[in-house]
Coordinates of C-alpha atoms (C1' of nucleotides) in Angstrom, one line a residue:
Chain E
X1 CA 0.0 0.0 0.0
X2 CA 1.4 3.8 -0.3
X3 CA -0.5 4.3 2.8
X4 CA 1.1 3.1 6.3
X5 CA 0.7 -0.3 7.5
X6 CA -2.7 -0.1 9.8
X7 CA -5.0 -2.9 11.0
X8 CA -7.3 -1.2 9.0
X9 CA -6.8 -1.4 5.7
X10 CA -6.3 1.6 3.6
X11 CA -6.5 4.0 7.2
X12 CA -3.5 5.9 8.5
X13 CA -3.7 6.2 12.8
X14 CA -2.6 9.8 11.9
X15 CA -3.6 11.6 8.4
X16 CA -3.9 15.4 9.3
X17 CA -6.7 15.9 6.8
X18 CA -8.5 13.2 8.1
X19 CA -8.6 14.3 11.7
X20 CA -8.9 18.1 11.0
X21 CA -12.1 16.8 9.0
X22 CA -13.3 15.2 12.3
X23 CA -13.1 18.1 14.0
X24 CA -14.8 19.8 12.0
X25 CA -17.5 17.3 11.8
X26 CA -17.7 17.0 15.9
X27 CA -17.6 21.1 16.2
X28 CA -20.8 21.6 13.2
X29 CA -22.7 19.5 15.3
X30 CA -21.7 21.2 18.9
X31 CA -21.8 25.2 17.8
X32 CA -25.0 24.4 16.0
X33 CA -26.3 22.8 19.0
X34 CA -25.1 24.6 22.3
X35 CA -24.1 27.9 20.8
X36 CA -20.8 29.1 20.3
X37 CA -19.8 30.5 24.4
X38 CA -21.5 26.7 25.7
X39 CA -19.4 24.7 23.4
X40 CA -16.3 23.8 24.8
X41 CA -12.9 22.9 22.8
X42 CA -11.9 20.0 25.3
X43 CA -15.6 18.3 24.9
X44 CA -15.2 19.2 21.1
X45 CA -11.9 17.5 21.0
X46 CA -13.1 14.7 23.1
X47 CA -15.7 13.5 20.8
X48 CA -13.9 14.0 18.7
X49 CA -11.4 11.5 20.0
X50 CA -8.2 13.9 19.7
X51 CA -6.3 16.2 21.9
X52 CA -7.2 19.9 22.7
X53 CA -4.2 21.4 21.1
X54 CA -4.8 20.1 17.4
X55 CA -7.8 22.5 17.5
X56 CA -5.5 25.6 17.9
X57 CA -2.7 23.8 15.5
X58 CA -5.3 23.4 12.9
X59 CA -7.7 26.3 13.2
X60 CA -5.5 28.7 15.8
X61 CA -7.8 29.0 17.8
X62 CA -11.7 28.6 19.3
X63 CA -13.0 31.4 17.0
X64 CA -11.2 30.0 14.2
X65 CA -12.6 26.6 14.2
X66 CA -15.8 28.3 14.8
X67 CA -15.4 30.0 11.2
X68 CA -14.4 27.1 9.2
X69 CA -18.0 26.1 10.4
X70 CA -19.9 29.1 8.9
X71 CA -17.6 28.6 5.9
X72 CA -18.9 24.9 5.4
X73 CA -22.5 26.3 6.3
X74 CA -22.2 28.9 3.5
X75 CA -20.6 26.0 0.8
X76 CA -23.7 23.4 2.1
X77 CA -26.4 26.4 1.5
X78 CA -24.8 27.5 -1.6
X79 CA -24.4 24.2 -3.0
X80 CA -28.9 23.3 -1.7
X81 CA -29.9 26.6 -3.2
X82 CA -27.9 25.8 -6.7
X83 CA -30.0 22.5 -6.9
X84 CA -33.4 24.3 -6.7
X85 CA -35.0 24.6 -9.4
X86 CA -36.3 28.0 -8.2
X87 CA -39.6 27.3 -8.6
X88 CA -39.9 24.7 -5.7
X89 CA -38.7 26.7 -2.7
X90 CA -41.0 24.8 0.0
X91 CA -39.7 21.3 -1.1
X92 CA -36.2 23.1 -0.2
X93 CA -37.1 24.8 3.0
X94 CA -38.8 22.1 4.0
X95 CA -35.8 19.6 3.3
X96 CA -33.5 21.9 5.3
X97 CA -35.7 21.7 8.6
X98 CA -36.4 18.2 7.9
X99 CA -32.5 17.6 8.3
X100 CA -32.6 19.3 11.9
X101 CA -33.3 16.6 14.9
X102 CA -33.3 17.6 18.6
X103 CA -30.7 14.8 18.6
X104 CA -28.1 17.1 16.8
X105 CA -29.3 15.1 13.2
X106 CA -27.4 15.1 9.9
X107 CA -28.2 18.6 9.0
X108 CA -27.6 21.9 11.3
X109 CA -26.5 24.1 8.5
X110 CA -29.7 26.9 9.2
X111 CA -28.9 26.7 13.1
X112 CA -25.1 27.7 12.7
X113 CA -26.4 30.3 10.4
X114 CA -27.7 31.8 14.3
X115 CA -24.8 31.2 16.3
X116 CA -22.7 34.3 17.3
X117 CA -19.6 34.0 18.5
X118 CA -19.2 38.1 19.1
X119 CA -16.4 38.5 16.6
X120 CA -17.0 41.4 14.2
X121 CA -16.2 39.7 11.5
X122 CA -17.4 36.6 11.8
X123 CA -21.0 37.9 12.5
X124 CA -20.4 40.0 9.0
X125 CA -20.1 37.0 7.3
X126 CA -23.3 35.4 9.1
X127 CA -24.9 38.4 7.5
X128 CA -23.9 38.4 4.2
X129 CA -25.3 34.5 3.9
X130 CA -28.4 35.5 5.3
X131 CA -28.3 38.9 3.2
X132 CA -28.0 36.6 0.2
X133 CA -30.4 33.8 0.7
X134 CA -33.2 36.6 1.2
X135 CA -32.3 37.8 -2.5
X136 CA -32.5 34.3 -3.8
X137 CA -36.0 34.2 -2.5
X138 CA -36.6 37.2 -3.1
X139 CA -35.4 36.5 -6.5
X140 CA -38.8 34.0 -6.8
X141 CA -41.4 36.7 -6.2
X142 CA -39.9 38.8 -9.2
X143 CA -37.3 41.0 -7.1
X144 CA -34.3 42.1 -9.0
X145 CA -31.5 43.6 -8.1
X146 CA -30.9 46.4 -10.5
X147 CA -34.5 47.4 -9.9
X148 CA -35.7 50.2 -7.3
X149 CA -37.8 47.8 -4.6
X150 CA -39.6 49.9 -2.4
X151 CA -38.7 46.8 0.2
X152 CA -42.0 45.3 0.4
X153 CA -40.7 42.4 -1.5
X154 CA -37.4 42.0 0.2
X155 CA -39.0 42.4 3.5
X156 CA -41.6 40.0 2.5
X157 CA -38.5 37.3 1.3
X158 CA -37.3 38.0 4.4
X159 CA -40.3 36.8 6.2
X160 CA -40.1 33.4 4.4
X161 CA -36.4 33.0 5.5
X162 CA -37.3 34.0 9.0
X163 CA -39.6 31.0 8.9
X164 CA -37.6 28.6 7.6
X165 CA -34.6 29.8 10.5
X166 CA -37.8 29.3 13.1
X167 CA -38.8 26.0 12.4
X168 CA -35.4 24.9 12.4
X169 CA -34.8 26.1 16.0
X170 CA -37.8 25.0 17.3
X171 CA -37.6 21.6 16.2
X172 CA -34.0 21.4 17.5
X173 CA -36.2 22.8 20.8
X174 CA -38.2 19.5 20.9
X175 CA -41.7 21.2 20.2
X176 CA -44.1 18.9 19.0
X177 CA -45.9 17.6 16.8
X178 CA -43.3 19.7 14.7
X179 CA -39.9 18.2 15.9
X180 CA -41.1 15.1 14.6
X181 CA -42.9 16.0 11.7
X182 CA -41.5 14.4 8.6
X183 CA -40.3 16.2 5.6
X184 CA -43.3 15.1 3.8
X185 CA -45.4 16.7 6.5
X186 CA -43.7 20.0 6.2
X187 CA -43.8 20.7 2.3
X188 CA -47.8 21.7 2.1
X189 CA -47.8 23.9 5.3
X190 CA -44.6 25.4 4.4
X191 CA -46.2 25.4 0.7
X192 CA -49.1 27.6 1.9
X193 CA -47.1 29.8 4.2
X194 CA -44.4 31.1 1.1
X195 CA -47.5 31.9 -1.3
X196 CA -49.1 33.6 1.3
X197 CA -46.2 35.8 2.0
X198 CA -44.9 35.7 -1.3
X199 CA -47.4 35.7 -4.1
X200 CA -50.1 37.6 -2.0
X201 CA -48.8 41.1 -3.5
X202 CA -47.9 39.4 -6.8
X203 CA -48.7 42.0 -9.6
X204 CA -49.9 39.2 -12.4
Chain O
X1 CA -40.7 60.7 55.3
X2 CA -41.2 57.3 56.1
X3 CA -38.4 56.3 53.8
X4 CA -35.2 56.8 55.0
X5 CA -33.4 60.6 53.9
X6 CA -31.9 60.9 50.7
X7 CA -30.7 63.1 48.3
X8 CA -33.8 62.1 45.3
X9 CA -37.0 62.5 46.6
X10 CA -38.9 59.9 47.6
X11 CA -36.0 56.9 47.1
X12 CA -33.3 55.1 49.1
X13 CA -29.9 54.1 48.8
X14 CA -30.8 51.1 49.9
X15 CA -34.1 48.8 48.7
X16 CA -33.6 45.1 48.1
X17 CA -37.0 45.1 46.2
X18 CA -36.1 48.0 44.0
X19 CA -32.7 46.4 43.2
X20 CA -33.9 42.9 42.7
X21 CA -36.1 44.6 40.0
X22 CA -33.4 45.8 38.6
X23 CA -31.0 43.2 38.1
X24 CA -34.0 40.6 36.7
X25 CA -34.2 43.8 34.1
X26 CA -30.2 43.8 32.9
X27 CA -30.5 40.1 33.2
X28 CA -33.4 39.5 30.7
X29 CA -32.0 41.9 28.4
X30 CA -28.4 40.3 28.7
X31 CA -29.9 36.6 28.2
X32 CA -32.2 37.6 25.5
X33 CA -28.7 38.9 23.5
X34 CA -25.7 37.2 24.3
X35 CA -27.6 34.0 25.6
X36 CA -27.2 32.0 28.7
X37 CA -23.5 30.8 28.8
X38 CA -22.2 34.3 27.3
X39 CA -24.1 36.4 29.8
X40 CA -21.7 36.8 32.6
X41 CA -22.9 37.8 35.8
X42 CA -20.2 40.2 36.3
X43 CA -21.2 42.2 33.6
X44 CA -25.0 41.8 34.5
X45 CA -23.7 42.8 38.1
X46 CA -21.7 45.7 36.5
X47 CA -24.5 47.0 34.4
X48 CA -27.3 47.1 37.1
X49 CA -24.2 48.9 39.4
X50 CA -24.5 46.1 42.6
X51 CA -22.1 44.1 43.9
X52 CA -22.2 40.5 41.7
X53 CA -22.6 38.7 45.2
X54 CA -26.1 40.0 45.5
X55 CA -27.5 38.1 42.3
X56 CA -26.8 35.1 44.4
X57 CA -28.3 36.2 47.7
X58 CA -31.5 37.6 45.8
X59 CA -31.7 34.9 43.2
X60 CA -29.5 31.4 44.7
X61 CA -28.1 31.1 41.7
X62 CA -27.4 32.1 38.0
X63 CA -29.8 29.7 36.9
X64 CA -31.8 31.0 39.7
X65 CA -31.5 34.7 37.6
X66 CA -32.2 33.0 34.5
X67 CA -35.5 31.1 35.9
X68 CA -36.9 34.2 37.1
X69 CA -36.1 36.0 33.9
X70 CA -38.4 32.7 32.5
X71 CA -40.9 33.3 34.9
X72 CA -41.6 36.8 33.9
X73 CA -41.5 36.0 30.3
X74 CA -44.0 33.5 30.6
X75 CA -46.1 36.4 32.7
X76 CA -46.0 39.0 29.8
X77 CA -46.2 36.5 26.9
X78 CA -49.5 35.7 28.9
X79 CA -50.8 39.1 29.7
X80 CA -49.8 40.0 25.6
X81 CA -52.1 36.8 24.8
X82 CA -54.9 37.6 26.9
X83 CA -55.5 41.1 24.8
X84 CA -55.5 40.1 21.9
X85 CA -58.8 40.0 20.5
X86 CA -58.3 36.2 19.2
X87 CA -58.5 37.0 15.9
X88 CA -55.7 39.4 15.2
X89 CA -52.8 37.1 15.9
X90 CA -50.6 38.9 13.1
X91 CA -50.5 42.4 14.6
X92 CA -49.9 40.7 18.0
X93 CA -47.0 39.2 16.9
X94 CA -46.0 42.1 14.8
X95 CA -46.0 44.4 18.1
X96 CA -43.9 41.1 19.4
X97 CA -41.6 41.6 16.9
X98 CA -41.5 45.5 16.5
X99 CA -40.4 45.7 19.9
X100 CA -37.5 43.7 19.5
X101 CA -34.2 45.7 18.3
X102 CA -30.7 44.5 17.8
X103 CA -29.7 47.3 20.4
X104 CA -31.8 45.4 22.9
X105 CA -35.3 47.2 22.5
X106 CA -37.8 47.2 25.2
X107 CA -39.1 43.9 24.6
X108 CA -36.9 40.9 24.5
X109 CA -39.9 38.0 25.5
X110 CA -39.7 35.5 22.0
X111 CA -35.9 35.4 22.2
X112 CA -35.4 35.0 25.6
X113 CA -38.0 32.0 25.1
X114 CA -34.8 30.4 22.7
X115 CA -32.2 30.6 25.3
X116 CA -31.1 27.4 26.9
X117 CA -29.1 27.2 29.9
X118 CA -28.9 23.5 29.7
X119 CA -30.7 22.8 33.2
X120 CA -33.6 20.2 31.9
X121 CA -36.2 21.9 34.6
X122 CA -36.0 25.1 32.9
X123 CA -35.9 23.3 29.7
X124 CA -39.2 22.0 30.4
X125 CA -40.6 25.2 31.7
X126 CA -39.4 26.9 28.2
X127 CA -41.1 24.3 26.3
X128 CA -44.6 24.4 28.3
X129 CA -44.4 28.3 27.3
X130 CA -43.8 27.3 23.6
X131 CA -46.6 24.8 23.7
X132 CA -49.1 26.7 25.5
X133 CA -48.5 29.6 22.7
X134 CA -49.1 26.8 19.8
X135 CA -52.4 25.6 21.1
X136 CA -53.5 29.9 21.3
X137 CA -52.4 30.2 17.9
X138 CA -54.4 26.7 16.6
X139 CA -57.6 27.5 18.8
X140 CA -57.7 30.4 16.3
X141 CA -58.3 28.2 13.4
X142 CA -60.4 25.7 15.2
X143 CA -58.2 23.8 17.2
X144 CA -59.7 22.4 20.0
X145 CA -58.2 20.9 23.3
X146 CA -60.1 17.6 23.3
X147 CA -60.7 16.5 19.6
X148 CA -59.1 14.5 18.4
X149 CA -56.5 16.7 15.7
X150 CA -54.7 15.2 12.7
X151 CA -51.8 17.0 13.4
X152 CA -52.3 18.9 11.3
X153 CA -54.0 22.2 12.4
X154 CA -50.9 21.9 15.5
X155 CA -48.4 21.7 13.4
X156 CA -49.6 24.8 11.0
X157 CA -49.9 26.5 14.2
X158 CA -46.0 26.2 15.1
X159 CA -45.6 27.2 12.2
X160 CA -47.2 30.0 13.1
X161 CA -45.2 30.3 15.9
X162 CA -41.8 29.7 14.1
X163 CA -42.3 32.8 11.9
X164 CA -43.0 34.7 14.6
X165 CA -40.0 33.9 16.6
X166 CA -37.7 34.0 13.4
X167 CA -38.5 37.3 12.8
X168 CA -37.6 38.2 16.1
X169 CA -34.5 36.6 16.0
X170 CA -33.4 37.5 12.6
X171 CA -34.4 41.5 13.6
X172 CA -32.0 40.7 16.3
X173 CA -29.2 40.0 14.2
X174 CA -29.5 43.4 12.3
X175 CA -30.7 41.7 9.0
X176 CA -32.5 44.4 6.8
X177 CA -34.5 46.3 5.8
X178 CA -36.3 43.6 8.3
X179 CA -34.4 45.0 10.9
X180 CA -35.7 48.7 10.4
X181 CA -39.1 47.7 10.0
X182 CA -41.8 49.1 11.9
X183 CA -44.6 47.6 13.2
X184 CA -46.9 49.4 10.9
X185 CA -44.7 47.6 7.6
X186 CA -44.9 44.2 9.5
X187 CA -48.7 43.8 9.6
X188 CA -49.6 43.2 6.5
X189 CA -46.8 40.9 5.4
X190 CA -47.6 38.6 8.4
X191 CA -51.6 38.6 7.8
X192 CA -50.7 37.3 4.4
X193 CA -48.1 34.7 6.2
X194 CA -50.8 33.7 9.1
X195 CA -53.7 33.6 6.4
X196 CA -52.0 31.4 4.4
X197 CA -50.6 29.1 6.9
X198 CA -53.8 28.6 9.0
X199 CA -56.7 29.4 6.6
X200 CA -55.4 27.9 3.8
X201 CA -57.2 24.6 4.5
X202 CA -60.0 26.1 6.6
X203 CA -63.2 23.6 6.0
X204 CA -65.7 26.4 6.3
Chain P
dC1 C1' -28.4 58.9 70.5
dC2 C1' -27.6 54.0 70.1
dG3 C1' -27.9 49.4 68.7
dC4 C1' -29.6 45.9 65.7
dT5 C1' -30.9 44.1 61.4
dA6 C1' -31.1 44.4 56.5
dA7 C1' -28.5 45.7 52.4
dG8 C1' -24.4 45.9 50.1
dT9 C1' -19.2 45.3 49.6
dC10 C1' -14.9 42.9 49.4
dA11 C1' -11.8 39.3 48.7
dA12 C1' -10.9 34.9 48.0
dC13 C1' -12.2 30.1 46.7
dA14 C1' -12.2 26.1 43.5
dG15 C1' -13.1 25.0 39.0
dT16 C1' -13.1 25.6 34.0
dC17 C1' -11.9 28.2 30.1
dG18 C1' -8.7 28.8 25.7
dT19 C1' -4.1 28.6 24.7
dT20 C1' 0.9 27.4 24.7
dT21 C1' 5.0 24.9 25.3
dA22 C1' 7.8 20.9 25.6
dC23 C1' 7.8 16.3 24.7
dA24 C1' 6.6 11.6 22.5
dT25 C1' 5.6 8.9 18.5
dC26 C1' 4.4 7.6 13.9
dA27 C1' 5.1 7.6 8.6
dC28 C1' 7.8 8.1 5.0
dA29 C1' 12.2 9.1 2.1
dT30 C1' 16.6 8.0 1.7
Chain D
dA1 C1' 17.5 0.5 8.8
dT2 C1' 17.5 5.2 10.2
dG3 C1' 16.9 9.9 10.6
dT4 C1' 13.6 13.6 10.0
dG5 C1' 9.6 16.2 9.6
dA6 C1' 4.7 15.6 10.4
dT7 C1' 1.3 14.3 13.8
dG8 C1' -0.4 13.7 18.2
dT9 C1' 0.0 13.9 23.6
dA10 C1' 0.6 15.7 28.3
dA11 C1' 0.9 19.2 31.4
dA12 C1' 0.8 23.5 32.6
dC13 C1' -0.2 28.6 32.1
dG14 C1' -3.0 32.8 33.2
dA15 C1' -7.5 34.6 32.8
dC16 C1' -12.1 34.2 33.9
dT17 C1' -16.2 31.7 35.7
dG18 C1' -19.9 31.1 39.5
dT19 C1' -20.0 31.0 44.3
dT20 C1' -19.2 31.9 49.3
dG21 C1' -18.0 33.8 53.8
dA22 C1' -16.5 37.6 56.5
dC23 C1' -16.8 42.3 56.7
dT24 C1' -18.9 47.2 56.3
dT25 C1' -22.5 50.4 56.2
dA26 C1' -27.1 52.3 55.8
dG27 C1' -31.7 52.6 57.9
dC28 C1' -35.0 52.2 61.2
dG29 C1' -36.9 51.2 66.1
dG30 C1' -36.0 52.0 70.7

DNA sequence: CCGCTAAGTCAACAGTCGTTTACATCACAT
DNA sequence: ATGTGATGTAAACGACTGTTGACTTAGCGG
């Protein structure tokens, strides 16, 4: 093999890329759930199964990690929003939301969105996203950028994204039925709610 | 006077009551911001202008501050619910939200309802509040307590409730124009966002 | 005026935080 | 096989956390 000799086979005990990955995994899952003051490096490190001092080595330090976080978040929700065919925003929405369990589930990409870690510039960033996703919805109702809006549509995209960001956090807050509503469940409420806000004004 | 003498008419240097009052006021606003592990009690201490010692004498704890921050959220959310004329939920929730600023307006109530501080008994306490608030907002549209609901009128009414706190938190984050919008531009958007969430599939 | 209790202050405690430094160990090229 | 740089570990640092006990002072009754 042109990997070292391991009793797994074709897995290094160390490969840097590897373990920083894990990290980043481990920490995803911990901002997104406890917030970026209640998460602690050691119990990040811990589950993660490495020391405390590759978090500074690979991201210098606590903030650092934390924004190779919001970097992934902004990649993941670049990446969902490409695949939209722009007509279906509900399905989407309700996809994201569906991915968010009180358990810490596969998907916490909205919930990091919220997380504030006080830095100036990190909380920029955590507004452009936001700023940007609100245009892309926007975007649906017939907004354009060029365009004079006298903010009624904006605000109005705005209210769909707020909604999407609210389910998210209160299903990771255990409410029910809606923690455990399915995606399936979602799409027709969340269906309703966006024409409502959306298409309610809509000039043809 | 029956108080004791003091340079401002009519107060004292020294009232436990008035400075209890006090501190539960910093601390609200503090945990409805920063959240419960990056609100210090130093700086809640600092910002009321007591010694920090006396949050613990007047309140046990920090969690004990915290709970009684709860405790009076759950108070006003109640006394906001029981004006409201039960059938104009969006301009209640648009004076909810309205009163919300990312300089930490007057009214904090929907965010401090997100803020964890891990302990499950306030957990529970947070998540009664939520529920309680749900089953308002469904008994609008013709939920009722004892028949038996497909889930679905509930689960429109979190949804409800989702927008509702995700505009609150998003106008916390300084997102605009959503941000800078008055009560008076928030009305109508959220009558088209509660019409077409809970009406949508009205029977009569 | 004096004393006693309530109200508030001060300083220190033990624990945890993020971070750093010095050391150990593995993987690969030679 | 062996040295060497990359990878991971252990232990400690100072700062900050919530909390506590002893102390001081204001306010009221006698």
């Amino acid at each position: 093999m042109t990997v070292g000799t391991d009793r797994d086979s074709g897995t290094r005990r160390r490969d840097a890329a590897k373990t920083r990955q894990l990290l980043l995994e481990v920490a995803r899952r911990r901002f997104a759930r406890d917030g970026y003051a209640a998460a602690t490096v050691r119990d990040i490190a811990d589950e993660a199964g490495v020391n405390v001092a590759l978090i500074n080595r690979y991201f210098d330090s606590k903030e650092g990690l934390f924004e190779a976080c919001l970097g992934y978040a902004v990649e993941e929700l670049a990446r969902a929003a490409g695949d939209v065919p722009r007509t279906d925003i509900p399905a989407a929405i309700a996809q994201q939301a569906a991915g968010t369990t009180p358990e810490g589930g596969p998907n916490q990409v909205l919930l990091l969105l919220l997380r504030s870690s006080g830095d100036e510039r990190t909380e920029q960033m955590r507004l452009g996203v936001l700023r940007r996703f609100a245009e892309r919805l926007a975007a649906t109702a017939g907004w354009q950028p060029d365009r004079p809006d006298d903010g009624q549509l904006m605000l109005r995209a705005q209210l769909v994204l707020s909604a999407a960001i609210g389910v998210t956090l209160l299903r990771a807050s255990g409410l029910q039925p809606l923690t455990y509503a399915g995606e399936r469940d979602l799409v027709e409420p969340l269906r309703d709610l966006v024409n409502g806000v959306l298409r309610a004004t809509r000039p043809e």
